[in-house]
C-alpha cells in the first residue's frame, strides 16, 4: 500500500473539489468549525501546519487573519498551485511551502506548532495511525488537530441508495487508480481509536455533506443551493446525520503539560 500523490490529478482536483456546491458546503462547515476552534486560543497570531494542504484555500484564509502558515504536500503540482493561490490572496509572505509528506514534515519544523490542519488526507495514506502520531509530535502542548476525513459510512449509504450492491459486496474496492475517489475510506470509530491511542483528546465533531449528495430534484420552496446550505448547517452536528456525512470533521487536542501530570 502506498500514499497518494496528486501530481497527475492536480487540475481535476482543483476543479472538482473547490469549484462546486460540494466544495462550497465543505468550506462553509470547515470555517464554522475553525472559528469555534480558534476562539479557544489567545487572540494572537498562531503557528499553523497545513499537512497535505493541497492548494491551500483554508490555510491562505488563515494567513489573511494574521497567522503564520507552513504548508506541506508531496505533490509538486499542488505546491505550485498553493503558491499561486497565496500570491493571488496577498499572503505568500506569511506562508512557507515544503514538498514533503505529513509523516516527515516534523523534521523540517523549527519549533512545534499551535494548530495542525489535516483535511481530506487520512483517506489517502497507507499508515494512518503512524501519521497521526507524527502530527501529534509537531504540536505544542495544548495544540489542536483539525482533522477531516472521508467517511466509510457515508460512502456505504450512497452506494446503498444507488443500488450498487455488487460494489458493496466487493468491499467497495476501486476499479480505477486515477480517480478522486479516496483509496481508504475511514470508519469513524477506528479514527477515534487511533486518535486516543496517539494521545489526543477529542473535543468536537461535525458531519460535512450529511444529505446533499443524495438530492435529485428540489421543489422551488427549497430555495435552491442556499436552502441546501442552510439545512447542511442545521444538521451537520446532529446525530444520526453527523455520522453519515460524506466527510467527518474532528477537533482533537494534545493535552497541555499540566493535564499530563
Tab-separated table of C-alpha atoms in Angstrom:
chain	number	residue	atom	x	y	z
A	1	UNK	CA	0.000	0.000	0.000
A	2	UNK	CA	1.227	3.475	-0.914
A	3	UNK	CA	0.231	7.055	-0.122
A	4	UNK	CA	-1.380	9.034	-2.956
A	5	UNK	CA	0.474	11.769	-4.844
A	6	UNK	CA	-1.833	14.103	-6.810
A	7	UNK	CA	0.647	15.369	-9.417
A	8	UNK	CA	-1.347	13.584	-12.138
A	9	UNK	CA	-4.729	14.867	-10.968
A	10	UNK	CA	-3.974	18.347	-9.651
A	11	UNK	CA	-6.117	20.206	-12.190
A	12	UNK	CA	-9.111	17.880	-11.795
A	13	UNK	CA	-8.733	18.114	-8.030
A	14	UNK	CA	-8.861	21.917	-8.075
A	15	UNK	CA	-11.930	21.984	-10.322
A	16	UNK	CA	-13.926	19.122	-8.819
A	17	UNK	CA	-13.213	19.738	-5.157
A	18	UNK	CA	-13.392	23.519	-4.926
A	19	UNK	CA	-15.392	24.633	-7.953
A	20	UNK	CA	-18.723	23.034	-6.995
A	21	UNK	CA	-21.581	23.260	-4.491
A	22	UNK	CA	-19.989	20.300	-2.713
A	23	UNK	CA	-16.816	22.326	-2.282
A	24	UNK	CA	-18.762	25.350	-1.075
A	25	UNK	CA	-20.539	23.306	1.595
A	26	UNK	CA	-17.229	21.814	2.665
A	27	UNK	CA	-15.662	25.262	3.025
A	28	UNK	CA	-18.611	26.705	4.971
A	29	UNK	CA	-18.776	23.903	7.547
A	30	UNK	CA	-14.997	23.786	7.925
A	31	UNK	CA	-14.792	27.531	8.554
A	32	UNK	CA	-17.523	27.303	11.180
A	33	UNK	CA	-15.556	24.554	12.891
A	34	UNK	CA	-12.304	26.515	12.680
A	35	UNK	CA	-13.893	29.684	14.033
A	36	UNK	CA	-15.040	27.761	17.116
A	37	UNK	CA	-11.593	26.193	17.458
A	38	UNK	CA	-9.685	29.479	17.068
A	39	UNK	CA	-11.803	31.042	19.799
A	40	UNK	CA	-10.145	28.630	22.275
A	41	UNK	CA	-6.710	30.195	21.626
A	42	UNK	CA	-5.390	33.565	22.838
A	43	UNK	CA	-6.141	36.394	20.420
A	44	UNK	CA	-2.700	36.449	18.803
A	45	UNK	CA	-1.029	35.042	15.663
A	46	UNK	CA	-0.758	31.264	15.667
A	47	UNK	CA	1.777	28.935	14.107
A	48	UNK	CA	-0.176	26.592	11.820
A	49	UNK	CA	0.831	23.497	9.861
A	50	UNK	CA	-1.344	22.565	6.873
A	51	UNK	CA	-0.276	18.954	6.324
A	52	UNK	CA	-1.096	17.651	2.862
A	53	UNK	CA	-2.506	21.127	2.255
A	54	UNK	CA	-3.202	20.882	-1.462
A	55	UNK	CA	-3.850	24.314	-2.980
A	56	UNK	CA	-4.198	25.840	0.483
A	57	UNK	CA	-7.597	27.526	0.369
A	58	UNK	CA	-8.199	27.200	4.102
A	59	UNK	CA	-4.639	27.983	5.161
A	60	UNK	CA	-4.410	31.084	2.955
A	61	UNK	CA	-7.616	32.283	4.595
A	62	UNK	CA	-5.993	31.779	7.987
A	63	UNK	CA	-2.947	33.687	6.770
A	64	UNK	CA	-5.245	36.579	5.868
A	65	UNK	CA	-6.235	36.644	9.533
A	66	UNK	CA	-2.600	37.160	10.516
A	67	UNK	CA	-1.479	33.614	11.273
A	68	UNK	CA	1.813	32.073	10.109
A	69	UNK	CA	1.376	29.001	7.898
A	70	UNK	CA	3.602	26.112	6.887
A	71	UNK	CA	2.006	24.131	4.067
A	72	UNK	CA	3.454	20.762	3.077
A	73	UNK	CA	2.428	18.396	0.315
A	74	UNK	CA	4.125	15.532	-1.514
A	75	UNK	CA	2.773	16.844	-4.827
A	76	UNK	CA	4.899	19.425	-6.630
A	77	UNK	CA	1.919	20.427	-8.772
A	78	UNK	CA	-0.228	21.071	-5.711
A	79	UNK	CA	2.501	23.245	-4.186
A	80	UNK	CA	2.741	25.284	-7.385
A	81	UNK	CA	-0.995	25.938	-7.214
A	82	UNK	CA	-0.818	26.673	-3.469
A	83	UNK	CA	1.875	29.322	-4.015
A	84	UNK	CA	-0.092	30.872	-6.866
A	85	UNK	CA	-3.234	30.983	-4.737
A	86	UNK	CA	-1.314	32.573	-1.850
A	87	UNK	CA	0.085	35.211	-4.199
A	88	UNK	CA	-3.412	35.977	-5.506
A	89	UNK	CA	-4.633	36.382	-1.917
A	90	UNK	CA	-1.664	38.568	-0.964
A	91	UNK	CA	-0.446	36.260	1.811
A	92	UNK	CA	2.548	34.496	0.270
A	93	UNK	CA	4.920	36.270	2.697
A	94	UNK	CA	3.123	34.620	5.629
A	95	UNK	CA	3.356	31.120	4.185
A	96	UNK	CA	6.166	28.587	3.881
A	97	UNK	CA	5.867	25.759	1.359
A	98	UNK	CA	7.626	22.410	1.798
A	99	UNK	CA	7.499	19.431	-0.537
A	100	UNK	CA	7.339	16.572	1.910
A	101	UNK	CA	4.846	14.183	3.474
A	102	UNK	CA	2.818	14.726	6.618
A	103	UNK	CA	4.792	11.897	8.211
A	104	UNK	CA	8.139	13.626	7.629
A	105	UNK	CA	7.363	17.324	7.915
A	106	UNK	CA	8.162	17.433	11.641
A	107	UNK	CA	11.870	17.078	10.884
A	108	UNK	CA	11.721	20.347	8.918
A	109	UNK	CA	9.886	22.442	11.502
A	110	UNK	CA	11.995	24.748	13.661
A	111	UNK	CA	9.549	24.548	16.558
A	112	UNK	CA	6.198	22.952	17.458
A	113	UNK	CA	3.022	24.487	16.060
A	114	UNK	CA	-0.233	25.573	17.701
A	115	UNK	CA	-2.605	24.078	15.136
A	116	UNK	CA	-2.403	21.312	12.537
A	117	UNK	CA	-4.829	21.121	9.622
A	118	UNK	CA	-5.148	17.613	8.198
A	119	UNK	CA	-8.035	17.812	5.764
A	120	UNK	CA	-9.010	15.083	3.294
A	121	UNK	CA	-5.663	13.309	3.572
A	122	UNK	CA	-6.228	10.452	6.029
A	123	UNK	CA	-8.220	8.523	3.385
A	124	UNK	CA	-5.243	8.539	1.003
A	125	UNK	CA	-2.483	7.236	3.266
A	126	UNK	CA	-1.494	3.655	3.997
A	127	UNK	CA	-0.460	4.050	7.665
A	128	UNK	CA	-2.965	6.425	9.253
A	129	UNK	CA	-2.180	5.868	12.938
A	130	UNK	CA	1.554	6.388	12.418
A	131	UNK	CA	0.802	9.597	10.526
A	132	UNK	CA	-1.455	10.896	13.296
A	133	UNK	CA	1.319	10.118	15.790
A	134	UNK	CA	3.794	12.116	13.684
A	135	UNK	CA	1.402	15.080	13.607
A	136	UNK	CA	0.849	14.789	17.371
A	137	UNK	CA	4.592	15.287	17.780
A	138	UNK	CA	4.539	18.504	15.724
A	139	UNK	CA	2.084	20.144	18.142
A	140	UNK	CA	2.876	22.189	21.212
A	141	UNK	CA	1.227	21.002	24.453
A	142	UNK	CA	-2.364	22.239	24.288
A	143	UNK	CA	-2.200	22.418	20.491
A	144	UNK	CA	-5.069	21.242	18.314
A	145	UNK	CA	-5.545	18.946	15.328
A	146	UNK	CA	-8.276	19.859	12.820
A	147	UNK	CA	-8.914	16.527	11.111
A	148	UNK	CA	-11.317	15.964	8.217
A	149	UNK	CA	-11.606	12.510	6.654
A	150	UNK	CA	-13.706	10.647	4.079
A	151	UNK	CA	-16.365	8.663	5.913
A	152	UNK	CA	-16.844	4.966	5.169
A	153	UNK	CA	-20.460	5.099	6.414
A	154	UNK	CA	-21.394	7.964	4.108
A	155	UNK	CA	-19.938	6.100	1.130
A	156	UNK	CA	-21.773	2.927	2.110
A	157	UNK	CA	-25.102	4.769	2.372
A	158	UNK	CA	-24.650	6.368	-1.041
A	159	UNK	CA	-23.992	3.018	-2.685
A	160	UNK	CA	-26.988	1.500	-0.922
A	161	UNK	CA	-29.271	4.252	-2.266
A	162	UNK	CA	-27.841	3.782	-5.770
A	163	UNK	CA	-28.318	0.023	-5.668
A	164	UNK	CA	-24.613	-0.684	-6.133
A	165	UNK	CA	-24.888	-3.938	-4.228
A	166	UNK	CA	-22.182	-5.750	-6.190
A	167	UNK	CA	-19.757	-2.950	-5.392
A	168	UNK	CA	-20.645	-3.211	-1.704
A	169	UNK	CA	-20.187	-6.993	-1.748
A	170	UNK	CA	-16.741	-6.393	-3.262
A	171	UNK	CA	-15.946	-4.200	-0.214
A	172	UNK	CA	-16.077	-1.060	-2.406
A	173	UNK	CA	-12.686	-1.708	-3.982
A	174	UNK	CA	-11.773	0.938	-6.536
A	175	UNK	CA	-11.913	-0.118	-10.181
A	176	UNK	CA	-9.676	2.712	-11.426
A	177	UNK	CA	-6.481	4.078	-9.909
A	178	UNK	CA	-6.615	7.603	-11.381
A	179	UNK	CA	-9.759	8.828	-9.669
A	180	UNK	CA	-10.673	11.321	-6.963
A	181	UNK	CA	-12.484	8.601	-5.042
A	182	UNK	CA	-10.322	8.007	-1.937
A	183	UNK	CA	-8.231	4.879	-1.575
A	184	UNK	CA	-9.055	4.189	2.073
A	185	UNK	CA	-12.473	5.445	3.299
A	186	UNK	CA	-12.277	5.566	7.091
A	187	UNK	CA	-14.538	4.126	9.783
A	188	UNK	CA	-15.126	6.934	12.328
A	189	UNK	CA	-14.843	4.504	15.252
A	190	UNK	CA	-11.407	3.428	14.042
A	191	UNK	CA	-10.313	7.047	13.636
A	192	UNK	CA	-11.445	7.807	17.178
A	193	UNK	CA	-9.405	4.844	18.439
A	194	UNK	CA	-6.298	5.955	16.554
A	195	UNK	CA	-6.588	9.457	17.972
A	196	UNK	CA	-6.985	8.108	21.502
A	197	UNK	CA	-4.072	5.698	21.054
A	198	UNK	CA	-1.807	8.525	19.918
A	199	UNK	CA	-2.739	10.690	22.904
A	200	UNK	CA	-5.274	13.172	21.536
A	201	UNK	CA	-8.409	14.206	23.394
A	202	UNK	CA	-11.384	14.533	21.041
A	203	UNK	CA	-13.321	17.751	21.683
A	204	UNK	CA	-15.928	18.055	18.929
A	205	UNK	CA	-17.231	16.588	15.676
A	206	UNK	CA	-19.269	17.651	12.660
A	207	UNK	CA	-20.522	15.971	9.503
A	208	UNK	CA	-19.889	17.572	6.127
A	209	UNK	CA	-22.461	16.980	3.368
A	210	UNK	CA	-24.795	14.946	5.530
A	211	UNK	CA	-27.588	14.788	2.936
A	212	UNK	CA	-26.961	16.961	-0.111
A	213	UNK	CA	-25.190	14.266	-2.157
A	214	UNK	CA	-28.480	12.336	-2.284
A	215	UNK	CA	-30.656	15.154	-3.629
A	216	UNK	CA	-32.062	14.788	-7.119
A	217	UNK	CA	-34.905	17.296	-7.748
A	218	UNK	CA	-35.649	20.174	-5.399
A	219	UNK	CA	-39.044	21.896	-5.229
A	220	UNK	CA	-38.961	25.710	-5.633
A	221	UNK	CA	-39.800	26.111	-1.944
A	222	UNK	CA	-36.453	24.541	-1.000
A	223	UNK	CA	-34.648	27.753	-2.063
A	224	UNK	CA	-32.061	26.057	-4.238
A	225	UNK	CA	-28.411	25.969	-3.185
A	226	UNK	CA	-28.908	28.406	-0.315
A	227	UNK	CA	-31.632	26.195	1.112
A	228	UNK	CA	-29.343	23.169	0.882
A	229	UNK	CA	-26.557	25.017	2.677
A	230	UNK	CA	-28.947	26.164	5.414
A	231	UNK	CA	-30.063	22.564	6.066
A	232	UNK	CA	-26.496	21.238	5.929
A	233	UNK	CA	-25.505	23.731	8.609
A	234	UNK	CA	-28.531	22.822	10.720
A	235	UNK	CA	-27.981	19.063	10.693
A	236	UNK	CA	-24.191	18.794	10.438
A	237	UNK	CA	-23.743	18.477	14.212
A	238	UNK	CA	-26.834	16.384	14.974
A	239	UNK	CA	-26.912	12.615	15.173
A	240	UNK	CA	-27.623	10.391	13.329
A	241	UNK	CA	-26.961	12.747	10.402
A	242	UNK	CA	-23.476	13.760	11.530
A	243	UNK	CA	-22.175	10.185	11.417
A	244	UNK	CA	-23.463	9.749	7.862
A	245	UNK	CA	-21.702	12.798	6.431
A	246	UNK	CA	-19.556	12.298	3.358
A	247	UNK	CA	-16.753	13.732	5.492
A	248	UNK	CA	-16.331	13.919	9.263
A	249	UNK	CA	-14.500	16.798	10.918
A	250	UNK	CA	-12.899	16.125	14.302
A	251	UNK	CA	-11.269	18.627	16.637
A	252	UNK	CA	-8.706	16.871	18.854
A	253	UNK	CA	-6.332	18.476	21.352
A	254	UNK	CA	-2.896	17.452	22.539
A	255	UNK	CA	-3.030	17.600	26.348
A	256	UNK	CA	-1.306	20.516	27.980
A	257	UNK	CA	1.628	19.584	30.217
A	258	UNK	CA	-0.383	20.205	33.378
A	259	UNK	CA	-3.073	17.779	32.094
A	260	UNK	CA	-0.493	15.022	31.734
A	261	UNK	CA	0.681	15.198	35.341
